[in-house]
Amino acid sequence: MIDNNNNTNNTNNTTHKDEIKEEEEEDTITITTTMNSTEQEIEEKEKEKEEQDTNKENKDGDNNESLKEEEEKKQDDSSTTISDTTGTNENTTTTTTQIPTMIQSPPIIGSPSTNTTPGSFKTNLGNFLSNYYVNPKQPAISLYSGIKNSITMIKDNLPSPPSLVSNSFNTLTNLPLISFVQNNIPFPISYSGKPTTTTTTSSSVNTTTTSTTTSTSTITPTTSSYHPLKNENVELYFNEINKRLESSDHSHLVITIDSFVDSINTQIMNLHSSPQSTDDNNIDTPKVDLNSSAVVPMINSEVIQGFSEDICQSIKSFMSTALPMLLNSVAGIPFQSGVVPPPKGQSTTPCIPSLSSMTPLDREIVAYEYLEQTITSKIYRRFFSYPPNIEMDTRLCEHISTFQFITPANLDIDPDQFINPNNLQQQQSFEQIQEQLLRMTSCKSPRDKLTCIKKSFNSIFKLLSFDNQNNNNGNNNNNNNNGKSSSTPSTPKIIGADLLLPIVIYVLIKSNLPFLLSNIEFISLFREPTLIESEVSYYFVTLVTAATFIQNMTMESLTIIHPNPTTKSPTTTTEQSPSLVPTTTSTKKDGQDKERQTKLDSNNQQDKIMEIKKDDEKDKKIIPSTTTTTTTPSKPPLPQQQQQPLSPRSQQDEIKSKQKQWKYYKKTAEELSIKDIKQLMTDFNQLVDFWYDNNNSHQDDNPPQ
Amino acid sequence: MSEAEKSFKVVLLGEGCVGKTSIVLRYIQNTFVDKHVMTQHAGFFQKNINIAGKRVGLTIWDTAGQERFHALGPIYYRGSQGAIVVYDITDADSYTKAKNWIKELKAMLGNDIVLCLIGNKCDLEKSRVITLEESEAYAASVGAKHYGTSAKLNKGVEELFLDLTKRMLTKSTAIPTISGSSNQGATTSNRQDRIPIVPENENSQEGKTCCK
């Protein structure tokens, strides 16, 4: 293998070591050959196994029968005490060997009147399946129709959601339907995990290689066989799947999904109306210990956590149940593929054309994406109108709105590396970023939301590289202390997280998205982690980090610099020390600021507040001012410096006259409410108008330079 | 380009301006000249390498080093298989920060993570504050490995990532992983064994043991 690699690699690789090569070529040839040999062995074993299994099947079938009888007896007893037993139900982990738990988990439909349904369905399916596998030579069609019958049984006997809710089922894993299917049908069918038999094509060999390799690795904890699809046009498949499912043959699947979604929705509603018991403190996500100054609770507050984990779990388990059904009707993958030849005749469900060229694993992924999309987009509305979520979001919005004065300098963002307020194009692309982020809320599925995040991050990079191009001359002498200058001579500047995170925070604050936290929660709950491209997941994590930071943000966590040094000389001071701004200086400055705050007389204090805001306002308003005064882009620094000395003089009279009536002037930013801020902003706008008028007249007086 | 057999998430930690980004930049750029330039200017880096015939994908996550973001670290390093903790050999403060990171990582992720302690800026040997002996002794005491690198001179960077990958590979193929994977296989195959409808034929080596 190594020799092979060498040959192919020598062309484009010169610096590699003996053992290491760049990934340029396919190794599948060697893998497939090895797979073929192992496959034969496995096939032989398989035959032996089949005999063993059928024997076992008989025994277990008997076991099941007796079990069912016991269970049915139990049901009568336990139906009166349903609420007591719900706590002990751990249906998902029961096995046939664990008879006690099996009995303990009563597959009871909510109301006693439907008590017989699970039993009959179970017997029906159990009988059918055991019969079927005793005689595996049966035509495949009977398997299909048998399962179809069983599914119609489910369908016909589906409990109505209200009756479920009335029984105070806390988790959907306790739902009879799901626990039944989970316990009685070997879902999910891991056809991809099995080397398929002789009839399979080379494409399925590929999947066996991938699946076996992934199954031996424990890197991805959940469904280890999934990987993000490279093809972006999943919607195309979705459309076809939709069309397929519209036909009456497959209506059972749609109904199943719909009723499941209904039950989830009613569960969410019910959760809200009933007082929540949140006694589960076992949050496995590491808690972030921020300072005691945390204002807003963390994203994963216990209420949300307890609620959504249940929902999430039930959705996951439902998806694993529905996936094979969907695959069967859409992707042409029969149940137990590789064991039973695909069904023939009338009920044949050929693969959707666009999927036919894909490997079974990819088909499964598409089907999974489809399921995820359908289900999540249906619970989306409920989730976002879930009152605690709304509360969480509004609290954050209020919190953010008190920080609207923020400037890049407050977050130690080097103005050179970020937005130049004088550049209209940059302003536009900044708006594009915000637009993308806003669009995220209107997307109904986590996948689409992630796409929006990706787009907005790409716009950020575009914005930054764009900036870089403009300042190309000045940037060459930067970055020496990081050794970057030697490594990035010609390529666009690479942005580290040191820069990226503050920028994302800044963008989030400035755009103050509604439903930011709900969106994050939604994505992290309902998106299969292995299906997220690793790059996108990095962006998402960055977004989460930024949101968490904002939640806990206080004035202390910002670098408050007196505006004079930053606004007057952004080009001189920061270029000399582009990346030295962080931590140490920030803490010192904070301390200084506190001291200053106490010592300052009222005049200065007010000046400071006003100037911070002015600084912010300049970002927005400098453009109109420049366009009115001067048209050349090189001029803007000039009027700024002129305005600086002029403005205090013109304001001071105004300020002093108002100071006595002004109730805010001793308050710090934390003490201000939103109303206050609004009032302040209107005042400030008036002031700015006044200021600009003044300024323009002064400028008109001065001869243009 | 085909999928990597294994993929590892590596997280870069350390104080601001110790050169985290430069290290990974040096590593990626020296080998990938211009192929992925468009997608990689993001604090997120991907690289595939071959080690002993095994295809390994590295995804390297840069983190923000500013002190105010320190508390947000867990969101980044959750689920990572390797951590590169960088300090500046001319800056004692960054060294204490690095030690803090390692302590935190050990507390949060236990022994599941492969730790690397990096003394960067070895080109500034003259103004070295942290002695090599001290840092190496510390690294050994916490089960980490110490490397001296210079991103500027491209010293030790390649070796660092190569060695880290090897260690992650051995870790993933060693005892914990195999038991973990067979556990995983066991849960799914258990489910199938429960009602042995499916003729078992998967993973004949490891999967079968649980049926007996």
Tab-separated table of C-alpha atoms in Angstrom, chain A residues 403-415 418-419 421 430 502-503 505-507 509-510 553 557-563 566-567 609-620, chain B residues 68:
chain	number	residue	atom	x	y	z
A	403	PHE	CA	-25.057	47.058	25.298
A	404	GLN	CA	-25.831	48.695	22.000
A	405	PHE	CA	-23.265	51.369	22.630
A	406	ILE	CA	-20.537	48.837	22.125
A	407	THR	CA	-17.763	49.442	19.660
A	408	PRO	CA	-15.197	47.073	18.260
A	409	ALA	CA	-12.675	48.650	20.565
A	410	ASN	CA	-14.674	47.542	23.577
A	411	LEU	CA	-14.014	43.983	22.541
A	412	ASP	CA	-10.399	44.605	21.643
A	413	ILE	CA	-11.110	44.234	17.983
A	414	ASP	CA	-8.493	45.973	16.025
A	415	PRO	CA	-10.349	48.510	13.918
A	418	PHE	CA	-12.531	45.030	11.048
A	419	ILE	CA	-14.999	47.534	9.833
A	421	PRO	CA	-16.788	53.020	9.185
A	430	PHE	CA	-21.926	43.935	7.499
A	502	PRO	CA	-14.897	39.003	19.303
A	503	ILE	CA	-16.154	39.837	15.863
A	505	ILE	CA	-19.841	38.753	19.513
A	506	TYR	CA	-19.850	42.218	18.076
A	507	VAL	CA	-22.048	41.178	15.198
A	509	ILE	CA	-24.735	42.420	19.795
A	510	LYS	CA	-25.241	44.827	16.974
A	553	MET	CA	-21.518	39.968	29.706
A	557	SER	CA	-16.003	42.117	30.749
A	558	LEU	CA	-15.597	44.887	28.231
A	559	THR	CA	-12.625	46.996	27.576
A	560	ILE	CA	-13.780	50.513	28.186
A	561	ILE	CA	-11.310	52.825	26.675
A	562	HIS	CA	-11.794	56.476	26.758
A	563	PRO	CA	-12.792	57.272	23.226
A	566	THR	CA	-9.212	55.082	19.913
A	567	THR	CA	-11.081	57.523	17.764
A	609	ILE	CA	-21.205	58.411	28.594
A	610	MET	CA	-21.938	60.738	25.812
A	611	GLU	CA	-18.664	60.059	24.148
A	612	ILE	CA	-19.048	56.358	24.278
A	613	LYS	CA	-22.303	56.748	22.542
A	614	LYS	CA	-20.891	59.203	20.165
A	615	ASP	CA	-18.281	56.710	19.272
A	616	ASP	CA	-20.957	54.220	18.480
A	617	GLU	CA	-22.938	56.727	16.584
A	618	LYS	CA	-19.984	57.677	14.528
A	619	ASP	CA	-19.909	54.243	13.030
A	620	LYS	CA	-23.262	54.882	11.565
B	68	ARG	CA	-12.392	36.963	29.189
